Coordinates of C-alpha atoms in Angstrom, one line a residue:
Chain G
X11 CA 5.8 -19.4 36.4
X12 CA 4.0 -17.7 33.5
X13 CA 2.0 -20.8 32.9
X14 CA 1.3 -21.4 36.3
X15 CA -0.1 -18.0 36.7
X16 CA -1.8 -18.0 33.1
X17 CA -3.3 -21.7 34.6
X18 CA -4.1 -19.5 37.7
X19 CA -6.5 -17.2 35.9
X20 CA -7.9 -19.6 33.4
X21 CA -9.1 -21.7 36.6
X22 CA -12.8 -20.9 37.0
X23 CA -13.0 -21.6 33.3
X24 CA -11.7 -25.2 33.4
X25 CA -14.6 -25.8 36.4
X26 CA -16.4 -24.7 33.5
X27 CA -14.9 -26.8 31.3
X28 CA -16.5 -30.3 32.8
X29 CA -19.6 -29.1 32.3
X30 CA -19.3 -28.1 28.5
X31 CA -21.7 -29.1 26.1
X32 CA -24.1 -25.8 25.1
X33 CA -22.3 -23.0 26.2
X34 CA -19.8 -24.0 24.0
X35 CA -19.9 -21.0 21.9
X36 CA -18.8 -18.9 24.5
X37 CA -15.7 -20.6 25.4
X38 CA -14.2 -19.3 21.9
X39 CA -11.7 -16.4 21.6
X40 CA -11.9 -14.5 18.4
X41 CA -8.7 -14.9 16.7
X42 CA -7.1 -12.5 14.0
X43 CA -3.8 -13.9 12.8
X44 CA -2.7 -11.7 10.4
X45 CA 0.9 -11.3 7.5
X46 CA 1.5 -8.4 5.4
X47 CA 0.7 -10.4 2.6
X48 CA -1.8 -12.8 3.5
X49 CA -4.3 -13.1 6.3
X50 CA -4.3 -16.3 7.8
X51 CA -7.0 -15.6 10.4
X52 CA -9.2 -12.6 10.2
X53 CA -11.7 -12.7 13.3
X54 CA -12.5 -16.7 13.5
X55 CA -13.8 -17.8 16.9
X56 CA -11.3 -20.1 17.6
X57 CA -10.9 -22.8 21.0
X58 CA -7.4 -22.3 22.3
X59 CA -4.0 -20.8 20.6
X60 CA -0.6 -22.1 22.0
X61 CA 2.1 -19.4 21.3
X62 CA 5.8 -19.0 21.6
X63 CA 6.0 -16.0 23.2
X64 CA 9.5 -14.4 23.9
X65 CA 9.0 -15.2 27.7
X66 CA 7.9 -18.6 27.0
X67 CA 5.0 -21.0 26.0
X68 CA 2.0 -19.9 26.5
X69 CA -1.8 -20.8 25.7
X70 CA -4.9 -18.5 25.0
X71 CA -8.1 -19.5 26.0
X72 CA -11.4 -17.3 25.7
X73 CA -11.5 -14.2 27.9
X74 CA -7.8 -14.4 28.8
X75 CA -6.4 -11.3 30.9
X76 CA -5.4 -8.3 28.0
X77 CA -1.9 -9.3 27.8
X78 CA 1.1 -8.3 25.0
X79 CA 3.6 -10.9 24.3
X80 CA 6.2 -10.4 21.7
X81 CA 6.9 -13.6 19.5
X82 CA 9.9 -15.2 19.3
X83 CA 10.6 -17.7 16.2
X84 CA 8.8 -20.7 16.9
X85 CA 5.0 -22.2 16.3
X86 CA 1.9 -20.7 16.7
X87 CA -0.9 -23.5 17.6
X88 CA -4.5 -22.9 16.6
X89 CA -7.2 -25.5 17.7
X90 CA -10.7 -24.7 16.0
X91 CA -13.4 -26.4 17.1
X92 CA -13.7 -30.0 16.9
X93 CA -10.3 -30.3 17.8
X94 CA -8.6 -29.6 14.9
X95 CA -5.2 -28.2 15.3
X96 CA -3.1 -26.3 12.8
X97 CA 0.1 -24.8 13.4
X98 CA 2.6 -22.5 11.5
X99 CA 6.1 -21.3 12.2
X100 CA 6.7 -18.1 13.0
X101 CA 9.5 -15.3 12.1
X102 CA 8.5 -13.0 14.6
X103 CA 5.8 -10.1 16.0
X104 CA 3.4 -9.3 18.8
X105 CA 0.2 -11.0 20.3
X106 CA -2.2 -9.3 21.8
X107 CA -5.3 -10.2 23.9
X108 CA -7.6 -7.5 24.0
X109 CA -10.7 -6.7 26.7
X110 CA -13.5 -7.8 24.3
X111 CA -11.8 -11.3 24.1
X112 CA -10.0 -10.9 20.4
X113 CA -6.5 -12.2 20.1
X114 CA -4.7 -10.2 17.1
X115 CA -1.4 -11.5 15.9
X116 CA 0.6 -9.3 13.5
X117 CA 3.2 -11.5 12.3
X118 CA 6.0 -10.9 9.7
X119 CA 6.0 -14.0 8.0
X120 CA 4.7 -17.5 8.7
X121 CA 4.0 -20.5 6.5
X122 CA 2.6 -24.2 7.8
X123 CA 5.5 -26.4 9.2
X124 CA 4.8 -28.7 5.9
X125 CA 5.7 -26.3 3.7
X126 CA 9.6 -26.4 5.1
X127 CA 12.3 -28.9 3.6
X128 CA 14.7 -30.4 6.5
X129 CA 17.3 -30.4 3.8
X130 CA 17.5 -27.0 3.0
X131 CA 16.8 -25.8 6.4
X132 CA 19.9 -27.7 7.9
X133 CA 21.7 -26.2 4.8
X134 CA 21.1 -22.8 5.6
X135 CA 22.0 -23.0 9.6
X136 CA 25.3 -23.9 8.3
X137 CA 25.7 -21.0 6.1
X138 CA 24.2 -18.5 8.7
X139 CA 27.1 -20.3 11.3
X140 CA 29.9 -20.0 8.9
X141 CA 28.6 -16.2 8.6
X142 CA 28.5 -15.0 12.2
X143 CA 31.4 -16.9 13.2
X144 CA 33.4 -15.2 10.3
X145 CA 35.2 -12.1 9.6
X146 CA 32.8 -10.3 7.9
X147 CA 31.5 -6.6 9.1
X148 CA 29.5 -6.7 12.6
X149 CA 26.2 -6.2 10.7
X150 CA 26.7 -9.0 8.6
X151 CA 27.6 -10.8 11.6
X152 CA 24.2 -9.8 14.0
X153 CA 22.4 -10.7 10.7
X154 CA 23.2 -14.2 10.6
X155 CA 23.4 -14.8 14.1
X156 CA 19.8 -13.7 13.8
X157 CA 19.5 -15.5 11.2
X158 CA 20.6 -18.6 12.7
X159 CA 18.9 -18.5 15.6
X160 CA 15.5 -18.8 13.5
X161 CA 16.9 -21.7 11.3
X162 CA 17.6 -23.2 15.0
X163 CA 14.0 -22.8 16.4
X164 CA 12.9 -24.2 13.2
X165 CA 14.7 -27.4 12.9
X166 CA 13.2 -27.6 16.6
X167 CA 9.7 -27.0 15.6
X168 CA 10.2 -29.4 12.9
X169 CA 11.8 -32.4 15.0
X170 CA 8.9 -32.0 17.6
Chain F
X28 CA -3.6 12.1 -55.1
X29 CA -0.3 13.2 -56.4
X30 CA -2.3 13.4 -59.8
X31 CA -4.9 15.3 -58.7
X32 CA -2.5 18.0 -57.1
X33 CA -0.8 18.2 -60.1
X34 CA -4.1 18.8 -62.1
X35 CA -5.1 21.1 -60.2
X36 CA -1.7 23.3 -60.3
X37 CA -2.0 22.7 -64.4
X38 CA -5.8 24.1 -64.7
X39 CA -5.3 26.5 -62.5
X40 CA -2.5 28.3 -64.4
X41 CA -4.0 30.3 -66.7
X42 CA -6.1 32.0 -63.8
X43 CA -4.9 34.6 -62.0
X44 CA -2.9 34.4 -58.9
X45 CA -5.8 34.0 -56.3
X46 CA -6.8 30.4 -57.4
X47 CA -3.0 29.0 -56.3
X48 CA -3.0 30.4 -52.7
X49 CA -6.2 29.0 -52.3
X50 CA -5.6 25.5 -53.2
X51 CA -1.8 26.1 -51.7
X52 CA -3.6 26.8 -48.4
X53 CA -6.0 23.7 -48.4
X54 CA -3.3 21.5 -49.2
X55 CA -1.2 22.8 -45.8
X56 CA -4.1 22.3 -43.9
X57 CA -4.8 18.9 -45.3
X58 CA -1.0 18.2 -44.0
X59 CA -0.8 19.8 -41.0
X60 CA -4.5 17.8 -40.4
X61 CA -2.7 14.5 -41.2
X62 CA 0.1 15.3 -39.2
X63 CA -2.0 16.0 -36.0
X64 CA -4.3 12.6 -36.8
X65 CA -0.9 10.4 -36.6
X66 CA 0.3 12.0 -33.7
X67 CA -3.2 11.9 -32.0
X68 CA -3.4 7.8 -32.8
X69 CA 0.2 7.4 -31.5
X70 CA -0.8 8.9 -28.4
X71 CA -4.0 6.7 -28.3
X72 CA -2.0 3.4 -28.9
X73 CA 0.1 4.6 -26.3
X74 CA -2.6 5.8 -23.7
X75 CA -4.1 2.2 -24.3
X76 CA -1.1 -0.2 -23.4
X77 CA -0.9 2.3 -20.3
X78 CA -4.3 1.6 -19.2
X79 CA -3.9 -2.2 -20.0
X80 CA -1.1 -2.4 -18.1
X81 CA -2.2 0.1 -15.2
X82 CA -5.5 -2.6 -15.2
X83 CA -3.5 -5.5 -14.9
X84 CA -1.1 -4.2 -11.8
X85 CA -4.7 -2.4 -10.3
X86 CA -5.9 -6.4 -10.3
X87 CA -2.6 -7.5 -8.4
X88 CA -2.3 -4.8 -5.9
X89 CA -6.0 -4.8 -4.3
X90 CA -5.4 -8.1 -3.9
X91 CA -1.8 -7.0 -1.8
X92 CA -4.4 -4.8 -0.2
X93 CA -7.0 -7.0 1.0
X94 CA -4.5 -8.7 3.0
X95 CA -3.0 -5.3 3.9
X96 CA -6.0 -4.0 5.3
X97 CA -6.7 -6.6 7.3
X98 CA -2.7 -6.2 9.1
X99 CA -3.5 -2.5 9.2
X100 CA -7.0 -3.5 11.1
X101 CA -5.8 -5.7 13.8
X102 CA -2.8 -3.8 14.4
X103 CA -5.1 -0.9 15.1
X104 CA -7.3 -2.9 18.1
X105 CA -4.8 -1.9 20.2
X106 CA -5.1 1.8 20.0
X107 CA -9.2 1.6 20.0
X108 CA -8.3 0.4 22.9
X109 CA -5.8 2.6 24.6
X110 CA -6.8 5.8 22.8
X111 CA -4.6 8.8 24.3
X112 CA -5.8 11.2 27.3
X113 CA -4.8 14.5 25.8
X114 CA -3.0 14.1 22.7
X115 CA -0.2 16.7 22.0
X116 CA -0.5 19.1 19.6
X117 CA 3.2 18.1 17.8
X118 CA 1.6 15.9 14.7
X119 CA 4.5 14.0 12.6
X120 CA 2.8 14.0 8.9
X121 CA 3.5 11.0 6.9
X122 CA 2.3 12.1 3.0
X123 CA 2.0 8.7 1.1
X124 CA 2.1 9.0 -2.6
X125 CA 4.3 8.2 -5.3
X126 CA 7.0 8.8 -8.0
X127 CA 5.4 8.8 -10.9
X128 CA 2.6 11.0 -12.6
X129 CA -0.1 10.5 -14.9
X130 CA -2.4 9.0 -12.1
X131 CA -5.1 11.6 -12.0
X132 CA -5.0 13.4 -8.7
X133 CA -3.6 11.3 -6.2
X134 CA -0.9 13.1 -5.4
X135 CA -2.7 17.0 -5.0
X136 CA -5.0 14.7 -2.7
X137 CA -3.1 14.1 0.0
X138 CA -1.2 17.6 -0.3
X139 CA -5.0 18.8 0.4
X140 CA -5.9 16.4 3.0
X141 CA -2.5 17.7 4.7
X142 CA -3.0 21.3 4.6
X143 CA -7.1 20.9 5.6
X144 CA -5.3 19.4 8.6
X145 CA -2.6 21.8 9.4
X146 CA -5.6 24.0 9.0
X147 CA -7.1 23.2 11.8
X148 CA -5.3 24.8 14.2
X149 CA -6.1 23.9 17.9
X150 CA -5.2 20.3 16.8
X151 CA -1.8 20.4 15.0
X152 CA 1.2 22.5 16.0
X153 CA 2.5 24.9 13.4
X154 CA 5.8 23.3 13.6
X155 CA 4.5 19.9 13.4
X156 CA 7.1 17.8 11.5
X157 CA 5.9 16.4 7.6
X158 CA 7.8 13.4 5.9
X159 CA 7.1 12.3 2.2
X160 CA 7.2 9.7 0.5
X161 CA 7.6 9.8 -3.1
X162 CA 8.5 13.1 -5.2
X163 CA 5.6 14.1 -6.7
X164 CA 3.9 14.9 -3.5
X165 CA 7.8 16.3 -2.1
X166 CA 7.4 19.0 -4.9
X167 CA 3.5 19.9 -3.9
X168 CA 4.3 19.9 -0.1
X169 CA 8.0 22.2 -0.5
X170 CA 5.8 25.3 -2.1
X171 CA 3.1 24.7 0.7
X172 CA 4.7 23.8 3.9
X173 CA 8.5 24.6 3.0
X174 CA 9.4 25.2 6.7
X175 CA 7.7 21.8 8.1
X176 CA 9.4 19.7 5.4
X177 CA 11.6 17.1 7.3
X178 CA 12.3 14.0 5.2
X179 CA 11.7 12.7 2.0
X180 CA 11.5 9.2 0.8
X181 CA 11.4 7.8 -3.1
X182 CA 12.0 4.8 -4.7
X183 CA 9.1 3.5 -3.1
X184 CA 6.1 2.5 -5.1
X185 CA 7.4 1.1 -8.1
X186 CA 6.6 -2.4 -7.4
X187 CA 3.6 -3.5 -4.7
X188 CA 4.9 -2.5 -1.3
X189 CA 6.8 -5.3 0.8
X190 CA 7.0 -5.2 4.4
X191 CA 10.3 -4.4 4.4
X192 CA 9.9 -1.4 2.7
X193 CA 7.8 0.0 5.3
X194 CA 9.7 -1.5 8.4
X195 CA 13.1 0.3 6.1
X196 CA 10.8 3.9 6.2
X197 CA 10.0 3.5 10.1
X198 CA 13.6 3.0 11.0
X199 CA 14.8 5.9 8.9
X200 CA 12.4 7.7 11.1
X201 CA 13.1 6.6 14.3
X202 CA 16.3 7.0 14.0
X203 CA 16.1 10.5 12.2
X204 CA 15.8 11.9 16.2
X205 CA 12.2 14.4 15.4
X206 CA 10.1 14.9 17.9
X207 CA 6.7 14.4 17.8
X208 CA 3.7 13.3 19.9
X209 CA 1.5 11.8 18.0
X210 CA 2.1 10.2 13.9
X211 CA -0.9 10.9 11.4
X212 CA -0.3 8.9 7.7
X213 CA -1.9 10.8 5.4
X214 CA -2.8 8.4 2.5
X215 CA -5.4 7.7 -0.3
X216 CA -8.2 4.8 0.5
X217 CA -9.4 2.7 -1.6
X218 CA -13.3 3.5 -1.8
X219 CA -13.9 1.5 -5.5
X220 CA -12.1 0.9 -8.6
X221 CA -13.0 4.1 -9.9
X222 CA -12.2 6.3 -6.9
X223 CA -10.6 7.3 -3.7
X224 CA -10.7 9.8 -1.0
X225 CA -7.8 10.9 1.0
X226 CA -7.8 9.4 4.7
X227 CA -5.3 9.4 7.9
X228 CA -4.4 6.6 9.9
X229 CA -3.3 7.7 13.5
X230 CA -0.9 6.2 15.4
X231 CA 0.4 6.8 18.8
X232 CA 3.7 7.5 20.6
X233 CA 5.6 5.6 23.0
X234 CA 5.0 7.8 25.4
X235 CA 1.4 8.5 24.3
X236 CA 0.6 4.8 24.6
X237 CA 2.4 4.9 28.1
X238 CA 0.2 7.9 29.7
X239 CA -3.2 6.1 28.3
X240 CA -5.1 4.3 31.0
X241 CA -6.7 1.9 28.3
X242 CA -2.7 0.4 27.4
X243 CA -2.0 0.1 31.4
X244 CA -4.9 -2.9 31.5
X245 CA -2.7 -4.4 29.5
X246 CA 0.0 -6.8 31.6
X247 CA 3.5 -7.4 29.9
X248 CA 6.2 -9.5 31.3
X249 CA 8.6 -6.9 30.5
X250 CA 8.3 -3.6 29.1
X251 CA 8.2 -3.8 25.4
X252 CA 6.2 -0.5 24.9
X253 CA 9.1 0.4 22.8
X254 CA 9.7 -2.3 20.5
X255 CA 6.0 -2.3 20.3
X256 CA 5.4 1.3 19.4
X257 CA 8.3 0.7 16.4
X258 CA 6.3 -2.5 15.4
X259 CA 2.8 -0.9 15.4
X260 CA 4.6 2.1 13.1
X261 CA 5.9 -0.3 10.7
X262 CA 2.3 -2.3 10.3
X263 CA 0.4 1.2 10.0
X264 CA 3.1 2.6 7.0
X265 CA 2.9 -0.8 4.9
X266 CA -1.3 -0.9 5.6
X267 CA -1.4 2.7 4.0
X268 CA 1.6 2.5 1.8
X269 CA -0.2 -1.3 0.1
X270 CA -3.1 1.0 -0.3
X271 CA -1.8 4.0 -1.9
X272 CA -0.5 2.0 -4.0
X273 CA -3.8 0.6 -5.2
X274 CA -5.5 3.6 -5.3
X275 CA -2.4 5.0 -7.6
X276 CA -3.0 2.0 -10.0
X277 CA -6.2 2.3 -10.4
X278 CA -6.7 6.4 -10.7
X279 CA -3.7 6.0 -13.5
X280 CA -6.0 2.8 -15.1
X281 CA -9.3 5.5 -14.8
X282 CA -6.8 8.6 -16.2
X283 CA -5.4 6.7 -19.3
X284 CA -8.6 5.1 -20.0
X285 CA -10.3 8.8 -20.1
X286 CA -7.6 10.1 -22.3
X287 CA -8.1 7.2 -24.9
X288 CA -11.5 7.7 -25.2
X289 CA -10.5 11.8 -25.2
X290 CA -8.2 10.5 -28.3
X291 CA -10.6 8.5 -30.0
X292 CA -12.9 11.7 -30.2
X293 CA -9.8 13.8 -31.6
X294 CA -9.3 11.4 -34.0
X295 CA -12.7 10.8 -34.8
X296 CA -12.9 14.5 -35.1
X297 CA -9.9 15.1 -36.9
X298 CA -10.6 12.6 -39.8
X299 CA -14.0 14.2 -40.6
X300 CA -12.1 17.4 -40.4
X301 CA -9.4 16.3 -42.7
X302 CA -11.9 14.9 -45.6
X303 CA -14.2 17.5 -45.6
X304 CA -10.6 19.7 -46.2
X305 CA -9.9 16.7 -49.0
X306 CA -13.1 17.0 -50.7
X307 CA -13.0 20.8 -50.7
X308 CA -9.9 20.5 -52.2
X309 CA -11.0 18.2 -55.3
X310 CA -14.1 20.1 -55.5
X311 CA -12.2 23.2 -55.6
X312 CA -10.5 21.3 -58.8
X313 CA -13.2 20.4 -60.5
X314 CA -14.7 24.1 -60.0
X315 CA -11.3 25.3 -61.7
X316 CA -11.0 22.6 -64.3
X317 CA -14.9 22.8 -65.2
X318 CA -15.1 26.9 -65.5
X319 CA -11.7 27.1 -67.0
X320 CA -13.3 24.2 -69.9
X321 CA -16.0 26.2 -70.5
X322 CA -14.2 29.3 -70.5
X323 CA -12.5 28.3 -73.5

């Protein structure tokens, strides 16, 4: 439903879309994708950005509605122009579209999808399972189911 | 120089008991001089390996801050673009500064920038709530503001400021149950590598960004003003706590560099002090030796 109704709103825009060739420049949303430590993005006009929002799937396009979207653990998408796409895995955080078409993403940690080892990813969902299905104390347990569920969404991102 | 002491001591014997005192008294001074030049050029060496080091964390941390600013920025969009109708008067105070001393005056910074605010008093509540973080600025604020004094945080600081530091600090006060309307940081920005200027980063309530008609253009599936509000805390403490800490390194790098050079000007100072003494001393010598010769 969400993408129906984003698809909804973005509809006058793919009309556009046929007849793209010089107002390309405006068909770009200005994209600040941003870690504690590192800024990934810091106000690049940018074509489309596919997140995994905590209500599902969703893409920005230029002058999308002001929305916020919390993040769940999964892959941001960022197509530049040209059609180059990147994408990263994400812990967590909030995407915003605001009024003056900028999308800023304050993310707690990300890092490119070829950065993570399979190995060591399936190695530390186990760990996390035998924690939250122990007897530890309930913290401990919340903590790794937690954990686990990121290590879950990875090895998903990572089979796609 | 042993001999020449003892020279002196030997022609000055048959004089009378004024010549003794005198070179008695030159030769103090000459040690007390010494003493003070070793001291001064152990405090040197030290104020030097301070400033080294200070220099090299300085380089680390602004570059921890570029990237902090930049999470700081775009997590502020959202309230240039939901400011607050009328904000209440009930200001919580978060003072960012540090542990440790020796960094020039970062800490009586933002005490100042806190009390020009409190100052102004059809902005901020009396009773307005403070938090600090880091003990030298605790001590400042508990003789200004002892009554508004909620919360105190240290151990922060040491190291360049992670995330979870500051996600650790917004819990605490979350949790802590104070009321407030609207949160003003109080921190030091970075303005160059030589100085600063206290600033404050404001951020709104929940219920602040609820009542403003700028946040309600905003659509949300469901309503995560909360966990947003918490979120946008967190980002605004670790943007001003990454740059505090810069500023701290880099006033302590500017302090110990000014008290080297202070030290090489002692010691400078202090050596021409302490030969003229020596050569007063043999000249005094000779002056005995030569009239007590030709006394003879």
């Amino acid at each position: 439903l969400r993408l129906v109704t984003a698809a909804a709103r973005r509809a006058p825009r793919n009309f556009a879309l046929g007849r793209r060739g010089y107002a390309e420049a405006a068909d770009k949303i200005n994209l600040s994708l941003v870690l504690p430590h590192q800024a990934i993005f810091t106000s690049a006009d940018v074509v489309q950005v596919n997140l995994a929002a905590a209500t599902g799937d969703m893409g920005i396009l230029a002058n999308h509605a002001p929305t916020i979207e919390p993040l769940r653990p999964g892959v941001v998408e960022v197509i530049e122009a040209g059609n180059q796409s990147k994408k990263w895995f994400v812990s967590g955080g909030f995407a915003t579209v605001h009024p003056n078409n900028k999308l800023t993403i304050n993310a707690v940690e990300a890092a490119p999808l070829e950065a993570f080892s399979a190995e060591a990813v399936r190695a530390n969902l186990q760990e996390a399972l035998r924690v939250a299905a122990g007897n530890g104390p309930e913290e401990d347990k919340v903590e790794a189911r937690i954990e686990a569920d990121v290590y879950e969404a990875l090895q998903h991102a990572l089979a796609k | 120089m042993l001999a020449r002491r003892t020279l002196g001591r030997i022609a000055s014997q048959p004089k009378a008991l004024g010549a003794a005192p005198t070179t008695a008294r030159n030769m103090a001074t000459l040690r007390e001089i010494e003493l003070r030049l070793k001291s001064v050029r152990n405090i040197e060496k030290i104020t030097k390996s301070m400033k080294m080091i200070a220099s090299t964390k300085m380089n680390k941390a602004q570059r921890a801050m570029q990237a902090g600013k930049e999470y700081g920025l775009a997590n502020s969009e959202l309230f240039q673009h939901a400011p607050a109708e009328e904000a209440g008067k009930r200001t919580l105070f978060i003072v960012v500064s540090s542990d440790k001393g020796l960094c020039g005056g970062i800490h009586s910074s933002v005490t100042k920038a806190t009390r020009r605010a409190f100052a102004e008093k059809d902005k901020v509540a009396e009773d307005s709530p403070v938090m600090v973080i880091g003990d030298k600025s605790k001590a400042q604020l508990s003789r200004l503001l002892p009554k508004n004094l909620v919360m105190s945080f240290n151990q922060i600081g040491r190291d360049i400021p992670t995330f979870a530091d500051a996600a650790g600090v917004a819990d605490l006060i979350l949790t802590s149950g104070v009321q407030y309307d609207k949160i003003a940081i109080v921190y030091n920005k970075f303005v160059s590598a030589i100085s600063y200027e206290a600033a404050i980063i404001e951020v709104e309530s929940e219920a602040m960004l609820k009542e403003s008609p700028g946040f309600k253009a905003y659509e949300m599936e469901d309503d995560v003003t909360k966990d947003l509000s918490e979120f946008s805390l967190a980002n605004a403490i670790y943007a001003a706590l990454v740059e505090a800490h810069a500023c701290e390194q880099s006033a302590r790098r500017n302090a110990m560099d000014n008290a080297s050079k202070n030290a090489g000007d002692m010691i400078n100072r202090l050596t021409l002090q302490y030969n003229r003494g020596r050569q007063a001393a043999i000249t005094n010598e000779l002056v005995d030796i030569i009239t007590g010769a030709s006394a003879l």
